[in-house]
């Protein structure tokens, strides 16, 4: 029996759509074009088939997402971009996004203990100084209205971030404020059925 | 495109500043953000979400996030948009809720826009079923979610750029 996953985990849940995905065989030429680039260049999932209901934004959003998280050169490391994604996804309680990007963060940085602290204490997690500065900024930016302030920026500069690196962190945190709103409303994170 | 694109313009990034130099390395991201903005505000196929409704909701999201310059930008776009009925125009103010005469469809769309803006984590399968029951079709649910999602992204990139330049 499938159940909704309520707790943070690095076991990626199955995403069950709340609206009907389009059928690939019925896709219009515009929809087919929009499906040519997928998030993180993964397979065509139910998630992208749901988003294909609005191909005009999808055709730009997938390349934007990929450029922010992995494509753009220099600046913040890929692992630390993932930490921005995790901070925001935790703050917005998006179980699915948190699982995917916590797992990716660990594989890129080998810092499982950072994720363990975040899962245990959430926004009040105590982390090493550099990770703390990145995480606190991402969490503050996720609030509505955003609570990020110049103290956060000072902390980021103190741990060595350049303007370009702070821009990259801002972009990864911000694109997840968008991604979380898609993932946690257009579908639900489900446990894989035990058979 | 990037130097004139909306995000650095609203964030008031000065052309010769160190921040502008750093942003020059992220031109493709600013360009894709601008194309995304166009796709959610001025799509070729707007579905059930008219230009007026899109801009009114974008204004509402910017105002809820207390971004004065972005709110003013969308308000100005709304001011020159033609044929926007008063019950749609009024939605630019987050304090305003549609009256019952506005109909179940608009009431459901605005309620979901507000949830997406401020408390997306409270959305469940039942929330989406309620939208469908009010006559909002699946494609419009996706269009609405992308519109609100985009503006929440835009607000935060602008907020970050302002903080870096302070």
Short mmCIF file of C-alpha atoms in Angstrom, two decimals, chain A residues 16 18-20 50-51 53-54 56-58 60-61 63-64 67-68 72-76 81 91-93 137 141-146 148-150 153 157 163-164 166-168 170-171 174-175 177-178 181-182 184-186 188, chain B residues 18-19 22-23 25-26 28-29 32-33 35-36 39-40 42-46 54 64-66 112 116-118 120-121 123-125 128 132 138-139 141-143 145-146 148-150 152-153 155-157 159-161 163-164 166:
data_model
loop_
_atom_site.label_atom_id
_atom_site.label_comp_id
_atom_site.label_asym_id
_atom_site.label_seq_id
_atom_site.Cartn_x
_atom_site.Cartn_y
_atom_site.Cartn_z
CA UNK A 16 2.31 10.72 -8.00
CA UNK A 18 -2.44 15.29 -8.93
CA UNK A 19 -3.29 16.37 -12.48
CA UNK A 20 -3.31 14.08 -15.49
CA UNK A 50 2.33 17.28 -16.34
CA UNK A 51 4.34 20.43 -17.04
CA UNK A 53 0.31 21.20 -20.32
CA UNK A 54 2.07 24.60 -20.58
CA UNK A 56 5.58 27.76 -23.67
CA UNK A 57 7.12 28.09 -20.22
CA UNK A 58 8.52 24.55 -20.08
CA UNK A 60 12.58 27.88 -21.29
CA UNK A 61 12.32 26.62 -17.73
CA UNK A 63 17.21 24.96 -19.80
CA UNK A 64 17.09 27.71 -17.12
CA UNK A 67 22.01 26.23 -16.46
CA UNK A 68 21.54 27.39 -12.83
CA UNK A 72 27.01 27.81 -15.83
CA UNK A 73 30.81 27.81 -15.56
CA UNK A 74 32.95 29.12 -12.69
CA UNK A 75 31.34 30.54 -9.58
CA UNK A 76 29.83 28.33 -6.89
CA UNK A 81 24.46 24.96 -5.46
CA UNK A 91 12.03 25.47 4.37
CA UNK A 92 9.16 24.89 1.94
CA UNK A 93 8.79 21.29 3.19
CA UNK A 137 20.85 32.54 3.48
CA UNK A 141 15.40 33.80 1.03
CA UNK A 142 12.69 31.12 0.93
CA UNK A 143 10.44 32.96 3.42
CA UNK A 144 7.46 34.99 2.15
CA UNK A 145 8.33 37.85 2.12
CA UNK A 146 12.05 36.97 1.90
CA UNK A 148 17.43 37.54 3.74
CA UNK A 149 19.40 40.63 4.80
CA UNK A 150 22.85 42.22 4.65
CA UNK A 153 25.61 38.58 2.81
CA UNK A 157 31.65 37.05 2.30
CA UNK A 163 29.87 38.20 -5.71
CA UNK A 164 29.57 35.61 -8.50
CA UNK A 166 26.59 34.66 -4.01
CA UNK A 167 24.74 35.24 -7.30
CA UNK A 168 24.91 31.48 -8.02
CA UNK A 170 20.80 33.18 -4.97
CA UNK A 171 19.87 31.59 -8.30
CA UNK A 174 15.37 31.07 -6.08
CA UNK A 175 14.82 28.42 -8.76
CA UNK A 177 11.30 28.44 -4.61
CA UNK A 178 9.74 27.88 -8.04
CA UNK A 181 5.76 25.07 -5.83
CA UNK A 182 5.46 22.80 -8.87
CA UNK A 184 4.56 19.84 -3.94
CA UNK A 185 1.27 21.01 -5.41
CA UNK A 186 1.03 19.20 -8.78
CA UNK A 188 2.58 13.94 -3.94
CA UNK B 18 31.35 44.90 -9.63
CA UNK B 19 27.96 43.20 -9.42
CA UNK B 22 29.85 39.36 -12.17
CA UNK B 23 26.38 39.23 -13.77
CA UNK B 25 29.07 35.81 -16.55
CA UNK B 26 25.44 34.81 -16.11
CA UNK B 28 22.38 33.18 -20.49
CA UNK B 29 20.55 32.77 -17.15
CA UNK B 32 16.33 32.51 -20.04
CA UNK B 33 14.72 34.32 -17.09
CA UNK B 35 12.11 34.45 -21.89
CA UNK B 36 10.38 32.72 -18.95
CA UNK B 39 6.10 32.96 -21.46
CA UNK B 40 4.12 33.35 -18.22
CA UNK B 42 2.44 37.14 -22.56
CA UNK B 43 2.06 33.56 -23.88
CA UNK B 44 0.83 32.91 -27.42
CA UNK B 45 -1.75 30.51 -25.93
CA UNK B 46 -2.93 31.96 -22.61
CA UNK B 54 -1.85 37.09 -15.22
CA UNK B 64 2.73 39.89 -0.92
CA UNK B 65 6.52 39.60 -1.06
CA UNK B 66 6.77 43.33 -0.27
CA UNK B 112 -4.78 28.76 -5.00
CA UNK B 116 1.13 28.93 -3.80
CA UNK B 117 2.60 32.31 -2.92
CA UNK B 118 2.71 32.01 0.86
CA UNK B 120 2.68 26.01 -0.85
CA UNK B 121 3.45 23.24 1.66
CA UNK B 123 -1.36 22.00 -0.79
CA UNK B 124 -2.63 18.40 -1.01
CA UNK B 125 -4.34 16.22 -3.60
CA UNK B 128 -6.19 20.28 -6.55
CA UNK B 132 -10.96 20.92 -10.64
CA UNK B 138 -5.62 20.71 -15.67
CA UNK B 139 -3.79 22.88 -18.21
CA UNK B 141 -3.79 24.57 -13.05
CA UNK B 142 -0.30 24.05 -14.54
CA UNK B 143 -0.29 27.54 -16.13
CA UNK B 145 1.35 27.20 -10.89
CA UNK B 146 4.07 28.21 -13.37
CA UNK B 148 3.10 32.08 -9.47
CA UNK B 149 6.27 29.95 -9.31
CA UNK B 150 8.05 32.20 -11.77
CA UNK B 152 8.38 33.85 -6.57
CA UNK B 153 11.71 33.08 -8.34
CA UNK B 155 11.27 38.27 -6.50
CA UNK B 156 14.11 36.37 -4.83
CA UNK B 157 16.73 36.86 -7.54
CA UNK B 159 16.17 40.54 -3.56
CA UNK B 160 19.56 38.81 -3.67
CA UNK B 161 21.01 41.22 -6.24
CA UNK B 163 21.54 42.76 -1.05
CA UNK B 164 24.83 42.11 -2.89
CA UNK B 166 24.20 47.25 -0.71
#
